[in-house]
PDB file of C-alpha atoms in Angstrom:
ATOM      1  CA  MET A  13      -0.144   0.068   0.197  1.00 61.00           C
ATOM      2  CA  THR A  14       2.520   2.425   1.275  1.00 73.00           C
ATOM      3  CA  ASP A  15       4.357   1.935  -2.368  1.00 93.00           C
ATOM      4  CA  VAL A  16       1.150   3.487  -4.193  1.00 95.00           C
ATOM      5  CA  LEU A  17       1.094   6.250  -1.688  1.00 95.00           C
ATOM      6  CA  ALA A  18       4.978   6.989  -2.325  1.00 95.00           C
ATOM      7  CA  GLN A  19       4.453   6.781  -6.029  1.00 96.00           C
ATOM      8  CA  LEU A  20       1.539   9.519  -5.797  1.00 97.00           C
ATOM      9  CA  ASP A  21       3.300  11.588  -3.596  1.00 97.00           C
ATOM     10  CA  HIS A  22       6.581  11.467  -6.035  1.00 97.00           C
ATOM     11  CA  ILE A  23       4.043  12.223  -8.990  1.00 97.00           C
ATOM     12  CA  LEU A  24       2.181  14.856  -6.982  1.00 98.00           C
ATOM     13  CA  GLN A  25       5.524  16.518  -6.460  1.00 97.00           C
ATOM     14  CA  GLN A  26       6.512  16.550  -9.839  1.00 96.00           C
ATOM     15  CA  ARG A  27       2.692  17.965 -10.849  1.00 97.00           C
ATOM     16  CA  LYS A  28       4.070  20.916  -8.671  1.00 96.00           C
ATOM     17  CA  THR A  29       6.269  22.270 -11.542  1.00 95.00           C
ATOM     18  CA  ALA A  30       4.191  20.829 -14.736  1.00 97.00           C
ATOM     19  CA  ASP A  31       2.199  23.009 -16.800  1.00 97.00           C
ATOM     20  CA  ALA A  32      -1.513  23.799 -15.619  1.00 97.00           C
ATOM     21  CA  ASP A  33      -2.586  23.205 -18.743  1.00 96.00           C
ATOM     22  CA  SER A  34      -1.123  20.092 -19.230  1.00 95.00           C
ATOM     23  CA  SER A  35      -2.119  18.037 -16.110  1.00 97.00           C
ATOM     24  CA  TYR A  36      -5.223  18.257 -13.872  1.00 97.00           C
ATOM     25  CA  VAL A  37      -3.217  18.292 -10.495  1.00 98.00           C
ATOM     26  CA  ALA A  38      -0.952  21.243 -11.885  1.00 98.00           C
ATOM     27  CA  SER A  39      -4.095  22.817 -12.393  1.00 98.00           C
ATOM     28  CA  LEU A  40      -5.362  22.771  -8.627  1.00 98.00           C
ATOM     29  CA  TYR A  41      -1.956  23.708  -7.948  1.00 98.00           C
ATOM     30  CA  ALA A  42      -2.415  26.903 -10.001  1.00 98.00           C
ATOM     31  CA  LYS A  43      -5.817  27.583  -8.460  1.00 98.00           C
ATOM     32  CA  GLY A  44      -4.435  27.419  -5.364  1.00 97.00           C
ATOM     33  CA  LEU A  45      -5.248  25.812  -1.797  1.00 98.00           C
ATOM     34  CA  ASN A  46      -9.202  27.303  -1.360  1.00 98.00           C
ATOM     35  CA  LYS A  47      -9.819  25.355  -5.067  1.00 98.00           C
ATOM     36  CA  ILE A  48      -8.317  21.892  -3.552  1.00 98.00           C
ATOM     37  CA  LEU A  49      -9.913  22.444  -0.412  1.00 98.00           C
ATOM     38  CA  GLU A  50     -13.187  22.655  -2.682  1.00 98.00           C
ATOM     39  CA  LYS A  51     -12.234  19.899  -3.913  1.00 98.00           C
ATOM     40  CA  VAL A  52     -11.798  17.849  -0.969  1.00 98.00           C
ATOM     41  CA  GLY A  53     -15.103  19.364   0.434  1.00 98.00           C
ATOM     42  CA  GLU A  54     -17.006  17.784  -2.748  1.00 98.00           C
ATOM     43  CA  GLU A  55     -15.313  14.601  -2.510  1.00 98.00           C
ATOM     44  CA  ALA A  56     -16.269  14.008   1.287  1.00 98.00           C
ATOM     45  CA  VAL A  57     -19.725  14.591   0.466  1.00 98.00           C
ATOM     46  CA  GLU A  58     -19.733  12.805  -2.366  1.00 98.00           C
ATOM     47  CA  THR A  59     -18.357   9.736  -0.220  1.00 98.00           C
ATOM     48  CA  VAL A  60     -20.869  10.271   2.084  1.00 98.00           C
ATOM     49  CA  ILE A  61     -23.802  10.062  -0.472  1.00 98.00           C
ATOM     50  CA  ALA A  62     -21.750   7.124  -2.016  1.00 98.00           C
ATOM     51  CA  ALA A  63     -21.825   5.194   1.544  1.00 98.00           C
ATOM     52  CA  LYS A  64     -25.500   6.097   2.006  1.00 98.00           C
ATOM     53  CA  ASP A  65     -26.559   4.384  -1.343  1.00 98.00           C
ATOM     54  CA  ALA A  66     -23.894   1.208  -0.557  1.00 98.00           C
ATOM     55  CA  ALA A  67     -25.641   0.641   2.454  1.00 98.00           C
ATOM     56  CA  ALA A  68     -29.152   0.769   0.636  1.00 98.00           C
ATOM     57  CA  SER A  69     -28.029  -1.459  -2.196  1.00 98.00           C
ATOM     58  CA  GLY A  70     -25.254  -3.580  -1.196  1.00 98.00           C
ATOM     59  CA  ASP A  71     -22.884  -2.452  -3.850  1.00 98.00           C
ATOM     60  CA  ASN A  72     -19.570  -0.512  -2.806  1.00 98.00           C
ATOM     61  CA  ALA A  73     -18.715   0.048  -5.840  1.00 98.00           C
ATOM     62  CA  ASP A  74     -19.261   3.836  -6.164  1.00 98.00           C
ATOM     63  CA  LEU A  75     -18.092   4.003  -2.695  1.00 98.00           C
ATOM     64  CA  ILE A  76     -14.642   2.620  -3.499  1.00 98.00           C
ATOM     65  CA  TYR A  77     -14.555   4.849  -6.204  1.00 98.00           C
ATOM     66  CA  GLU A  78     -15.657   7.682  -4.258  1.00 98.00           C
ATOM     67  CA  THR A  79     -13.197   7.459  -1.517  1.00 98.00           C
ATOM     68  CA  ALA A  80     -10.217   6.838  -3.886  1.00 98.00           C
ATOM     69  CA  ASP A  81     -11.394  10.305  -5.255  1.00 98.00           C
ATOM     70  CA  LEU A  82     -11.645  11.726  -1.784  1.00 98.00           C
ATOM     71  CA  TRP A  83      -7.640  10.053  -1.116  1.00 98.00           C
ATOM     72  CA  PHE A  84      -6.455  11.559  -4.172  1.00 98.00           C
ATOM     73  CA  HIS A  85      -7.546  14.802  -3.595  1.00 98.00           C
ATOM     74  CA  THR A  86      -6.212  15.204  -0.008  1.00 98.00           C
ATOM     75  CA  LEU A  87      -2.949  14.047  -1.061  1.00 98.00           C
ATOM     76  CA  VAL A  88      -3.365  17.150  -3.206  1.00 98.00           C
ATOM     77  CA  MET A  89      -4.232  19.342  -0.570  1.00 98.00           C
ATOM     78  CA  LEU A  90      -1.069  17.673   1.892  1.00 98.00           C
ATOM     79  CA  SER A  91       1.439  17.858  -0.548  1.00 98.00           C
ATOM     80  CA  GLN A  92       0.211  21.703  -1.672  1.00 98.00           C
ATOM     81  CA  LEU A  93       1.222  22.122   2.037  1.00 98.00           C
ATOM     82  CA  GLY A  94       4.188  20.528   2.014  1.00 97.00           C
ATOM     83  CA  GLU A  95       3.207  17.042   3.135  1.00 97.00           C
ATOM     84  CA  SER A  96       3.332  13.604   1.839  1.00 95.00           C
ATOM     85  CA  SER A  97       1.096  10.437   2.539  1.00 96.00           C
ATOM     86  CA  GLN A  98       4.017   9.245   4.710  1.00 95.00           C
ATOM     87  CA  ALA A  99       3.076  11.977   7.827  1.00 96.00           C
ATOM     88  CA  VAL A 100       0.154  10.825   7.725  1.00 96.00           C
ATOM     89  CA  ILE A 101       0.756   7.164   7.678  1.00 94.00           C
ATOM     90  CA  ASP A 102       3.370   7.833  10.705  1.00 94.00           C
ATOM     91  CA  GLU A 103       0.181   9.755  12.726  1.00 93.00           C
ATOM     92  CA  LEU A 104      -1.606   6.376  12.025  1.00 92.00           C
ATOM     93  CA  ALA A 105       1.310   4.254  13.584  1.00 92.00           C
ATOM     94  CA  ARG A 106       1.142   6.053  16.397  1.00 89.00           C
ATOM     95  CA  ARG A 107      -1.753   6.193  17.587  1.00 89.00           C
ATOM     96  CA  PHE A 108      -1.693   1.827  17.735  1.00 88.00           C
ATOM     97  CA  ASP A 109      -1.080   1.954  21.018  1.00 82.00           C
ATOM     98  CA  ILE A 110      -3.193   4.483  21.711  1.00 79.00           C
ATOM     99  CA  SER A 111      -6.782   3.968  23.198  1.00 77.00           C
ATOM    100  CA  GLY A 112      -9.229   5.927  20.576  1.00 70.00           C
ATOM    101  CA  LEU A 113     -10.922   7.425  23.555  1.00 76.00           C
ATOM    102  CA  GLU A 114      -8.024   8.612  25.521  1.00 73.00           C
ATOM    103  CA  GLU A 115      -6.738  10.050  22.437  1.00 68.00           C
ATOM    104  CA  LYS A 116      -9.789  12.075  22.057  1.00 72.00           C
ATOM    105  CA  ALA A 117      -9.586  12.939  25.709  1.00 75.00           C
ATOM    106  CA  SER A 118      -6.155  14.096  25.640  1.00 73.00           C
ATOM    107  CA  ARG A 119      -7.104  16.853  22.868  1.00 69.00           C
ATOM    108  CA  GLN A 120      -9.862  18.073  24.163  1.00 72.00           C
ATOM    109  CA  GLN A 121      -7.761  18.633  27.319  1.00 71.00           C
ATOM    110  CA  ASP A 122      -5.357  20.582  25.082  1.00 67.00           C
ATOM    111  CA  LYS A 123      -7.902  23.502  24.155  1.00 62.00           C
TER     112      LYS A 123
END
């Protein structure tokens, strides 16, 4: 799995210097963070709708497709902000030995 993410990270980094007319990702970068965030939000909504539809129909194909779009646009967002998928993987790994309830409580104490 991390090989695919690492490949995507590499491609996303390359697209930062590509011509916006030659690459969808380059065009997103050219439009700026707000456009990228708009796409993340749009894909999140589409993923939620696909999940509701999948629960009713038992067919997860659209859910998988929309989740891939959401993950992709999230990776574009991270890349725009100088991060890679590895940072998220590292954070998920850090959480393995932490109770979700304890982690949530600790975030509320920090506020």
